[in-house]
Short mmCIF file of C-alpha atoms and ligand atoms in Angstrom, two decimals:
data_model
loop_
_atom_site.label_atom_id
_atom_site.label_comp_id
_atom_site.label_asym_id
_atom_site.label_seq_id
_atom_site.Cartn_x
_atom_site.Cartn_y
_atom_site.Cartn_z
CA UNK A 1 25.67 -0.36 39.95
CA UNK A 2 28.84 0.21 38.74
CA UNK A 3 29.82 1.66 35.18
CA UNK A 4 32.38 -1.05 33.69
CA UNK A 5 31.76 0.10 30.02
CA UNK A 6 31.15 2.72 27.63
CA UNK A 7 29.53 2.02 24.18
CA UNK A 8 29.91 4.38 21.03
CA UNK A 9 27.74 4.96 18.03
CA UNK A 10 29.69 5.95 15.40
CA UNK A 11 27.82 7.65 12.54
CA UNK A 12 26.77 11.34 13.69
CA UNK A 13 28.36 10.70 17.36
CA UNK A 14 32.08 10.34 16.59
CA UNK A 15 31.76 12.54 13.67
CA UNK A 16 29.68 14.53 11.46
CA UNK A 17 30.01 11.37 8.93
CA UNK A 18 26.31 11.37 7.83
CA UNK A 19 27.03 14.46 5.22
CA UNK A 20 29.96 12.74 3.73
CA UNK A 21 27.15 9.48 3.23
CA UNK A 22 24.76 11.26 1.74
CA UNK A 23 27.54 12.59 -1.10
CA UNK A 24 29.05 8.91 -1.15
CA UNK A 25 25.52 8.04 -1.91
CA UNK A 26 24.46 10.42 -4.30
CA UNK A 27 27.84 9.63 -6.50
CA UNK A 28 26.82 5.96 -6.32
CA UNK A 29 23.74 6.61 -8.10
CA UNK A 30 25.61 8.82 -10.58
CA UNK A 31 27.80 6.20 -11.24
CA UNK A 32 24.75 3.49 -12.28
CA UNK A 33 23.40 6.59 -13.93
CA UNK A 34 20.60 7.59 -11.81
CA UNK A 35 18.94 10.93 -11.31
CA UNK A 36 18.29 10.21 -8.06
CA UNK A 37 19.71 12.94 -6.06
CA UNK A 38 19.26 13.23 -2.12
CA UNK A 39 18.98 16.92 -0.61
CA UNK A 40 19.92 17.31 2.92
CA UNK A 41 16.29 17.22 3.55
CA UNK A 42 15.40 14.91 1.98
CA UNK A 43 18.51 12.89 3.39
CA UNK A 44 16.98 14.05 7.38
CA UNK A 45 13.97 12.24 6.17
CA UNK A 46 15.46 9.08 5.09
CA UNK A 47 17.98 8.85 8.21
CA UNK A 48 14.05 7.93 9.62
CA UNK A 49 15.18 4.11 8.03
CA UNK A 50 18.82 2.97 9.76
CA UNK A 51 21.35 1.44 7.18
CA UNK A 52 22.04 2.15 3.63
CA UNK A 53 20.79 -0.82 1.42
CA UNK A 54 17.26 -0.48 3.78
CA UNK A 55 17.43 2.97 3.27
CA UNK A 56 17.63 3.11 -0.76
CA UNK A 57 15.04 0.30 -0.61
CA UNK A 58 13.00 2.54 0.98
CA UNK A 59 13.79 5.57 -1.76
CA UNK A 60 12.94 3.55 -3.83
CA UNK A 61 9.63 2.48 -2.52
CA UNK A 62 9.05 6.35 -2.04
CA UNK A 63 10.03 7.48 -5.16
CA UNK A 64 11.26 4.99 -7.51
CA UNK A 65 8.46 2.15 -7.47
CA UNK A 66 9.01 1.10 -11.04
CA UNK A 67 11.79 -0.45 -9.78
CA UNK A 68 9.98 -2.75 -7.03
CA UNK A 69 9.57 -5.12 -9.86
CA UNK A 70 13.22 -6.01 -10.44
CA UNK A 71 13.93 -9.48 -10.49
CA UNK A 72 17.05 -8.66 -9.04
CA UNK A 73 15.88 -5.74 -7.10
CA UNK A 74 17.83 -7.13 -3.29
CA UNK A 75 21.49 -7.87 -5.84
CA UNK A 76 20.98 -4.52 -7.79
CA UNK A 77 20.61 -2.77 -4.08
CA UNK A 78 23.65 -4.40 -2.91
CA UNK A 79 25.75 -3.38 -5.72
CA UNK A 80 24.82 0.38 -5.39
CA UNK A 81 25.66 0.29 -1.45
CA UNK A 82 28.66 -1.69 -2.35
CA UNK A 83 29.73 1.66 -4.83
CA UNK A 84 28.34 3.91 -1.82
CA UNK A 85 30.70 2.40 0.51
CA UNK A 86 33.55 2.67 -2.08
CA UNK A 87 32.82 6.53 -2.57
CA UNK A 88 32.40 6.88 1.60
CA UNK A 89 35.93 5.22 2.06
CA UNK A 90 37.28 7.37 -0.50
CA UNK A 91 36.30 10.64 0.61
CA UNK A 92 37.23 9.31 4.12
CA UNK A 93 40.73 8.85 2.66
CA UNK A 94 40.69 12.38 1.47
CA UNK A 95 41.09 13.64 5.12
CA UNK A 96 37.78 15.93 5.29
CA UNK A 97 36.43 14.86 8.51
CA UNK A 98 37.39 15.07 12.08
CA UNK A 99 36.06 13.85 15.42
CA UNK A 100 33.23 15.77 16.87
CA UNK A 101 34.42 18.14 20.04
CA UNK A 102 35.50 15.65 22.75
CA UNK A 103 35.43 12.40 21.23
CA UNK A 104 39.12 11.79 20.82
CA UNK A 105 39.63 13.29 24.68
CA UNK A 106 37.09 11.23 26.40
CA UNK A 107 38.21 8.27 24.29
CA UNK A 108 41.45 8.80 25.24
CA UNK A 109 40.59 9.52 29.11
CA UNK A 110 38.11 6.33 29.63
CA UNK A 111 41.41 4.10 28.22
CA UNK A 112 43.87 5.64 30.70
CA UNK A 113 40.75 5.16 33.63
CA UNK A 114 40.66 1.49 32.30
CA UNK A 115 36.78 1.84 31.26
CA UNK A 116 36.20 -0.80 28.70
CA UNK A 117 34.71 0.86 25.61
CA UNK A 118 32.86 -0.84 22.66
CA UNK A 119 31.38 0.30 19.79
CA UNK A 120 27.92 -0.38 18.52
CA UNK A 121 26.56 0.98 15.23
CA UNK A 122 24.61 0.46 11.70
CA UNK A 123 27.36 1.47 9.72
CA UNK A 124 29.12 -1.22 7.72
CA UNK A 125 32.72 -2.37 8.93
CA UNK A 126 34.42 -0.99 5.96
CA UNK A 127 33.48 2.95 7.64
CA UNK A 128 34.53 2.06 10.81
CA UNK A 129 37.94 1.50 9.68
CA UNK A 130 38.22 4.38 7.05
CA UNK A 131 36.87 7.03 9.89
CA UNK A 132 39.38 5.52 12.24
CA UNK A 133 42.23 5.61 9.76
CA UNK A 134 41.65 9.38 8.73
CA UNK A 135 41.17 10.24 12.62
CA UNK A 136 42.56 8.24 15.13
CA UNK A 137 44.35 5.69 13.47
CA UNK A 138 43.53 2.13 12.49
CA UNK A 139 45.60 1.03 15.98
CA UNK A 140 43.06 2.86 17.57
CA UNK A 141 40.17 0.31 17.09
CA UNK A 142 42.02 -2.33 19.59
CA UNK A 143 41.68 0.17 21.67
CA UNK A 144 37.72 -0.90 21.92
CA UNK A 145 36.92 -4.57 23.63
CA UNK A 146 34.68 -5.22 20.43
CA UNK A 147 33.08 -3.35 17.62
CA UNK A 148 29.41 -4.89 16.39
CA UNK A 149 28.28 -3.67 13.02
CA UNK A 150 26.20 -4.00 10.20
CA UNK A 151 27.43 -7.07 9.44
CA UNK A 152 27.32 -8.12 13.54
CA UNK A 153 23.84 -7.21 13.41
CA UNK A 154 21.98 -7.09 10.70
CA UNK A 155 18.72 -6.04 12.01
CA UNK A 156 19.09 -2.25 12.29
CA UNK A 157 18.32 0.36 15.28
CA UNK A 158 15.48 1.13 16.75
CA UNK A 159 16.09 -2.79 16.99
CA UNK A 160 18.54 -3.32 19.95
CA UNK A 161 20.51 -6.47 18.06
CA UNK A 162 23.54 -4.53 18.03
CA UNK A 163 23.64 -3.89 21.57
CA UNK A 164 22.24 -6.91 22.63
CA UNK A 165 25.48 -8.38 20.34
CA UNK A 166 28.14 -6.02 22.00
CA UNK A 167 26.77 -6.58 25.49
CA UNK A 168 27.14 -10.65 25.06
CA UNK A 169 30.57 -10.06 23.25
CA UNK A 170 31.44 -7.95 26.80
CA UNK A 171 29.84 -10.51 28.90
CA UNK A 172 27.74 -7.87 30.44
CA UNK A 173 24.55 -6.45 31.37
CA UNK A 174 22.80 -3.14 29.61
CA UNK A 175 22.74 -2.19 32.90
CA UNK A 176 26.89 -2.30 33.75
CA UNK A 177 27.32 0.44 30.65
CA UNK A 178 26.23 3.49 29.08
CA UNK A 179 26.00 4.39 25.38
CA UNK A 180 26.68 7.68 23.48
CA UNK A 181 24.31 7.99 20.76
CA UNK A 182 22.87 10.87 18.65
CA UNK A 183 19.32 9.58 16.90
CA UNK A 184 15.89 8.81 18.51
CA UNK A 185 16.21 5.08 16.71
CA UNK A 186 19.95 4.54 18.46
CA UNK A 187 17.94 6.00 21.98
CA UNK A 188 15.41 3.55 21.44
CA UNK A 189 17.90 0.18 20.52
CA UNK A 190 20.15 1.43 23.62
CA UNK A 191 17.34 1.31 25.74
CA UNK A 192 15.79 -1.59 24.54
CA UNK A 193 19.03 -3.01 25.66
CA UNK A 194 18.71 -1.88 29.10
CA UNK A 195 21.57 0.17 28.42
CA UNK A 196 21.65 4.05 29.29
CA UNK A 197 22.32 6.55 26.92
CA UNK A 198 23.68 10.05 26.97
CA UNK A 199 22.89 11.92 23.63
CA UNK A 200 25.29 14.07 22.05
CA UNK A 201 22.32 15.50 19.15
CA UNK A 202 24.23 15.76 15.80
CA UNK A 203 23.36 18.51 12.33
CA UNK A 204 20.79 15.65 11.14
CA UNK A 205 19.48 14.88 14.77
CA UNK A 206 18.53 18.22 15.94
CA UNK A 207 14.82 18.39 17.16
CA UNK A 208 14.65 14.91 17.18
CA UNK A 209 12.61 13.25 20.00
CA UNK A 210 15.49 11.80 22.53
CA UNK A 211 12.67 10.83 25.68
CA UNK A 212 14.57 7.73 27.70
CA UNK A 213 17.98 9.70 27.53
CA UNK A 214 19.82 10.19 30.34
CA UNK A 215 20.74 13.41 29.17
CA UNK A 216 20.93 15.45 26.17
CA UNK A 217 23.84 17.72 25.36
CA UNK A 218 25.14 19.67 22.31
CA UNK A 219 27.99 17.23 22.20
CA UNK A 220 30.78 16.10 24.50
CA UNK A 221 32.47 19.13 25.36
CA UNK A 222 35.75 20.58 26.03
CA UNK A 223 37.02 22.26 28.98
CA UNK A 224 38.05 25.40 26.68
CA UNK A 225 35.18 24.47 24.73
CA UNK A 226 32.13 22.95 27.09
CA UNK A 227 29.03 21.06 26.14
CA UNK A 228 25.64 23.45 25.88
CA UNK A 229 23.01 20.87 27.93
CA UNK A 230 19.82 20.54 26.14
CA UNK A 231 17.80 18.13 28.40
CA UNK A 232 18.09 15.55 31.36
CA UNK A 233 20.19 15.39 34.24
CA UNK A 234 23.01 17.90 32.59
CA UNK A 235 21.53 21.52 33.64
CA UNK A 236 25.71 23.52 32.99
CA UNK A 237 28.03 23.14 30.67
CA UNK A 238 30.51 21.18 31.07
CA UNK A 239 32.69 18.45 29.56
CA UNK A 240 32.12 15.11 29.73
CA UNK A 241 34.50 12.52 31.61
CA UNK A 242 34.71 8.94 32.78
CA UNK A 243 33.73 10.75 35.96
CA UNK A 244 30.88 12.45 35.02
CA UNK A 245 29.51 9.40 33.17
CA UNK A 246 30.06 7.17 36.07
CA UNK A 247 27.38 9.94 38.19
CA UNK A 248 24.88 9.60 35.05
CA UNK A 249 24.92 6.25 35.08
CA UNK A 250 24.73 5.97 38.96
CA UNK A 251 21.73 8.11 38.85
CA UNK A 252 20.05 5.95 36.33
CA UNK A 253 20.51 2.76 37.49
CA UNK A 254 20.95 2.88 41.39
CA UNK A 255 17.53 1.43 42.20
CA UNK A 256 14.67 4.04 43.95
CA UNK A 257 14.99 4.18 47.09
CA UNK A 258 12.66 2.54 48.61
CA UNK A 259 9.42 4.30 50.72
C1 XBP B 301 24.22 5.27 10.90
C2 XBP B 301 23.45 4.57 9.88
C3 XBP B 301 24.20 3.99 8.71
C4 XBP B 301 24.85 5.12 7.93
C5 XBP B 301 25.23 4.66 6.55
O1 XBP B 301 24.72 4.24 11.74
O2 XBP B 301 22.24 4.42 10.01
O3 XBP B 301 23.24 3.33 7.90
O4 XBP B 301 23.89 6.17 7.78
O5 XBP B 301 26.11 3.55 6.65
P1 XBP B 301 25.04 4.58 13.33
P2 XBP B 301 25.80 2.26 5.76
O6 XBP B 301 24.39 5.90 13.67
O7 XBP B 301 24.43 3.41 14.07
O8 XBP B 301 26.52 4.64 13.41
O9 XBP B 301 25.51 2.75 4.37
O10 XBP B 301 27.06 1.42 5.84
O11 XBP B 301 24.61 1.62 6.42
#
């Protein structure tokens, strides 16, 4: 079948964004005066629970149960992610992050080979735009067919809504793309989608259980810098192309041939 288009996580995938949440998070509950402070490790285990406001419910229901009996427990959530988001796009601003090793070339790449691309994630809008201001600029976001969200799909990954919203917006079939992805639960929601996913494993990924990938590499590579493969179909490094994800994709979705 052929490959018609290519479908981005964002968080962890087109950058190392998920540190810069954790500190936008951790200054949020400053702010409401809090002492609720998330390590990195502790931050790996809540990454277990995809978006923000379900994952400081789930703090809370972990470590903070006195406050389960807020009347006003869903508005008082809202209004910490809602400071969260304002410290993300802040730091964002600031300039600190940059596109993970091949992202901007194989963006760049699948445009001039007229693959359409598309973005599906859990972040909220509002990132989307500040990570593409401080990397690729805001223009660059019409350079995608259509970007689902948090607010496109509220039901988070491992739940495929946000494919299953970006494949409708494309008017195609899991099967006519492939995904990039970096977490187990955006494996899972790609595949539930019928959609095939390389994984490019991120800091907070590592060791993470990535079965249904097509492959698994360190990330996307560049030729003076390649990928390291750490499962699948990928067995040397390499960078990864419109080309090369176009013989992935073949390979997992050409049907078995038949005895
Ligand atoms: C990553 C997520 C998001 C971010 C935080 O999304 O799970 O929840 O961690 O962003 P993806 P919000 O990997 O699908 O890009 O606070 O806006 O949810």
């Amino acid at each position: 079948m052929t490959l018609k288009a290519l479908i981005f996580d964002v968080d962890g995938t087109l950058a190392e964004t998920e540190e810069v949440h954790r500190k936008a998070f951790n200054k949020a509950f400053a702010e409401e005066g809090l002492d609720w402070a998330w390590s990195r490790e502790r931050y790996r285990e809540l990454l277990a629970v995809s978006g923000g406001k379900e994952r400081i419910l789930q703090f809370i229901k972990d470590e903070a149960s006195e406050h389960l009996g807020r009347e006003d427990l869903q508005a008082w959530i809202a209004d910490l992610h809602k400071a969260k988001t304002r410290f993300y796009t802040e730091m964002m601003a600031s300039g600190e992050i940059s596109l993970r090793p091949g992202v901007e070339r194989l963006i760049r790449e699948s445009r001039d080979a007229g693959l359409r691309m598309a973005i599906a994630t859990t972040t909220s809008s509002a990132n989307i735009v500040a990570l593409f201001k401080a990397t690729l600029g805001h223009d660059a976001m019409d350079w995608f067919d259509t970007i689902g969200a948090a607010e496109q799909a509220p039901v988070k990954k491992p739940d495929p809504s946000v494919y299953l919203w970006v494949l409708k917006e494309l008017g195609l079939s899991g099967e006519e793309c492939i995904a990039i992805e970096d977490t187990r639960n955006g494996v899972l929601a790609a595949t539930s989608a019928d959609v095939p996913v390389v994984v490019t494993q991120s800091f907070y990924s590592a060791g993470e259980d990535f079965s249904g990938a097509v492959t698994v590499l360190s990330d996307l590579g560049e030729p003076d810098q390649p990928y390291t493969p750490l499962d699948g179909t990928a067995t040397e490094p390499g960078w990864v192309t419109p080309k090369s994800l176009a013989m992935w994709h073949e390979g997992a979705t050409s049907a078995p041939a038949t005895s």
